[in-house]
Amino acid sequence: PRAASGEGGSCDGAVDAEAKVSPKEQPPQQQYAPTVVQSAPPQHMVVQMPPRLHNYLSSDPLELMVAPGDVLVVRGNGGGGLAAIGQAGGFMGHVLIVLGAPTRVQRGTPVAHELEEAWPSPTVAPGVSEIWRLRTVESTRRETGLYESETLFFVDRPTRRILVCGEVAPDGDVIVCEAPELAELWQSPEELRSELRVDLMSQVMAEMRVSQSNWSYATGLKAVFKAASVKLGNGKTSSLQEIAECWSRPPICTSVVIGFWQRYLTKLALPLVPPPGCTAGIFLEGERVAFWSAAHGGLWLDALVIGCNADAVGRVVSYNLDCVVGAPAGVVRRPVLTRHETTRALDLILQYMPLKADRALPGDLLKTLKECEWVPITEVPRVFRSAVVQPPPLFVFP
């Protein structure tokens, strides 16, 4: 029985042993997971691009081209004949004096919304993103006395011409042109423009506001039939007095321009030399000046500034000129200040505005401006602004 039970036990034990085999002792089963092959990242080169100069036209820099005293000419359309004298766009055109720098008005701003009715329509002038406000003064048939306002204009993108589209009246009302009027700007001569005396211009305007009469049709007719050029009479003093008498007579539009500049030149001629201990101004390299030369018998000589010399505190004490090195600052002047006081005013008028204020038509004025070194701006040049731009690096793969 023990043997039997042993055999039977051994069989049962084998079964039990087989049943009690640990999972760790079971033969491993074959697994079919996908194979992941890790490869190196693709190789590439980083090429650093060189910087480039980017030129862009962000706006027309009219603030660099317009200065007080410049003349704005609204060209005539030839319509209306003599009946159109004295109004913008009328017979032979209309002229105004500029009183300050222009102000840019960008489309979409609150100020632009106030001027919306004067903004040129896309059908007339497409692509206009800005207009300009310019303080001007004029004598016009539709207003009494001296008329000061803000002229509104823009630059036509395709032609680069200046077009007047309206004005802002002294009471703030916006007056719109029926159609944009072609205009041009005349810059004052270089000798005068290099150092404008805005204080003297303010004095001139104060005098003109008090004494200016209304626009005169009779003066307009006189301008048609009488010569406007200045001719020397019995002497320079009497000639200057004759010129000044024309300032107070009833004006036309040109009278304001002529009277303004002749008054200004007369005031500019008053001081012959600066006060003791003061120089006549600061002169930059490349400027034309006058140099008092004792070696040449006490004469004012034309000279060109090459450089300047300063003391320990930075005060200019002498100039290097093309004719002499180390000229004391006290003997260097602007050429306009070297003439004798009694003749300087008339000399300046004969050089830059030799017309009688009560009998010059716009055509006479423009002809004279051209002959007297005034510079016309009929088309606004495209002035590009520059910026150095660093492009992003370039990735080059094999």
Coordinates of N, CA, C and O in Angstrom, one line a residue, residues 118-120 131 151-154 163-167 175-181:
A118 N -12.8 118.5 -46.1 CA -11.8 119.0 -47.0 C -10.9 118.0 -47.6 O -10.1 118.3 -48.4
W119 N -11.0 116.7 -47.0 CA -10.1 115.7 -47.5 C -10.4 115.3 -48.9 O -11.6 115.1 -49.3
P120 N -9.4 115.2 -49.8 CA -9.7 114.9 -51.2 C -10.3 113.5 -51.3 O -9.8 112.5 -50.7
I131 N -2.7 115.3 -45.1 CA -2.8 116.7 -45.6 C -2.0 117.6 -44.7 O -1.6 117.2 -43.6
T151 N -4.1 127.4 -44.6 CA -4.3 126.8 -45.9 C -4.1 125.3 -45.8 O -3.2 124.8 -45.2
L152 N -5.1 124.5 -46.4 CA -5.0 123.1 -46.4 C -4.5 122.6 -47.8 O -5.1 123.1 -48.8
F153 N -3.5 121.8 -47.8 CA -3.0 121.3 -49.1 C -2.5 119.8 -48.9 O -2.3 119.4 -47.8
F154 N -2.3 119.2 -50.0 CA -1.7 117.8 -50.0 C -0.8 117.7 -51.2 O -0.8 118.5 -52.1
L163 N -1.3 120.6 -54.1 CA -2.7 120.9 -54.5 C -3.4 121.5 -53.2 O -3.4 120.8 -52.2
V164 N -4.0 122.6 -53.3 CA -4.7 123.3 -52.2 C -6.1 122.7 -52.2 O -6.8 122.7 -53.3
C165 N -6.6 122.2 -51.1 CA -7.9 121.6 -51.0 C -8.9 122.4 -50.1 O -10.1 122.0 -50.0
G166 N -8.4 123.4 -49.4 CA -9.3 124.2 -48.6 C -8.6 125.1 -47.6 O -7.4 125.3 -47.7
E167 N -9.3 125.5 -46.6 CA -8.6 126.4 -45.6 C -9.5 126.3 -44.3 O -10.6 125.9 -44.3
I175 N -13.4 125.6 -44.9 CA -13.8 126.1 -46.2 C -13.2 125.1 -47.3 O -12.0 125.0 -47.3
V176 N -14.0 124.5 -48.1 CA -13.6 123.5 -49.0 C -13.5 124.1 -50.5 O -14.4 124.8 -50.9
C177 N -12.4 123.8 -51.2 CA -12.3 124.2 -52.6 C -13.3 123.3 -53.4 O -13.5 122.1 -53.1
E178 N -13.9 123.9 -54.5 CA -14.7 123.1 -55.4 C -13.9 122.0 -56.0 O -14.4 120.9 -56.2
A179 N -12.7 122.3 -56.4 CA -11.8 121.3 -56.9 C -10.4 121.7 -56.4 O -10.1 122.9 -56.3
P180 N -9.5 120.7 -56.2 CA -8.1 121.1 -55.7 C -7.4 122.0 -56.7 O -7.5 121.9 -57.9
E181 N -6.8 123.0 -56.1 CA -6.1 124.1 -56.9 C -4.6 123.8 -56.9 O -4.0 123.6 -55.9

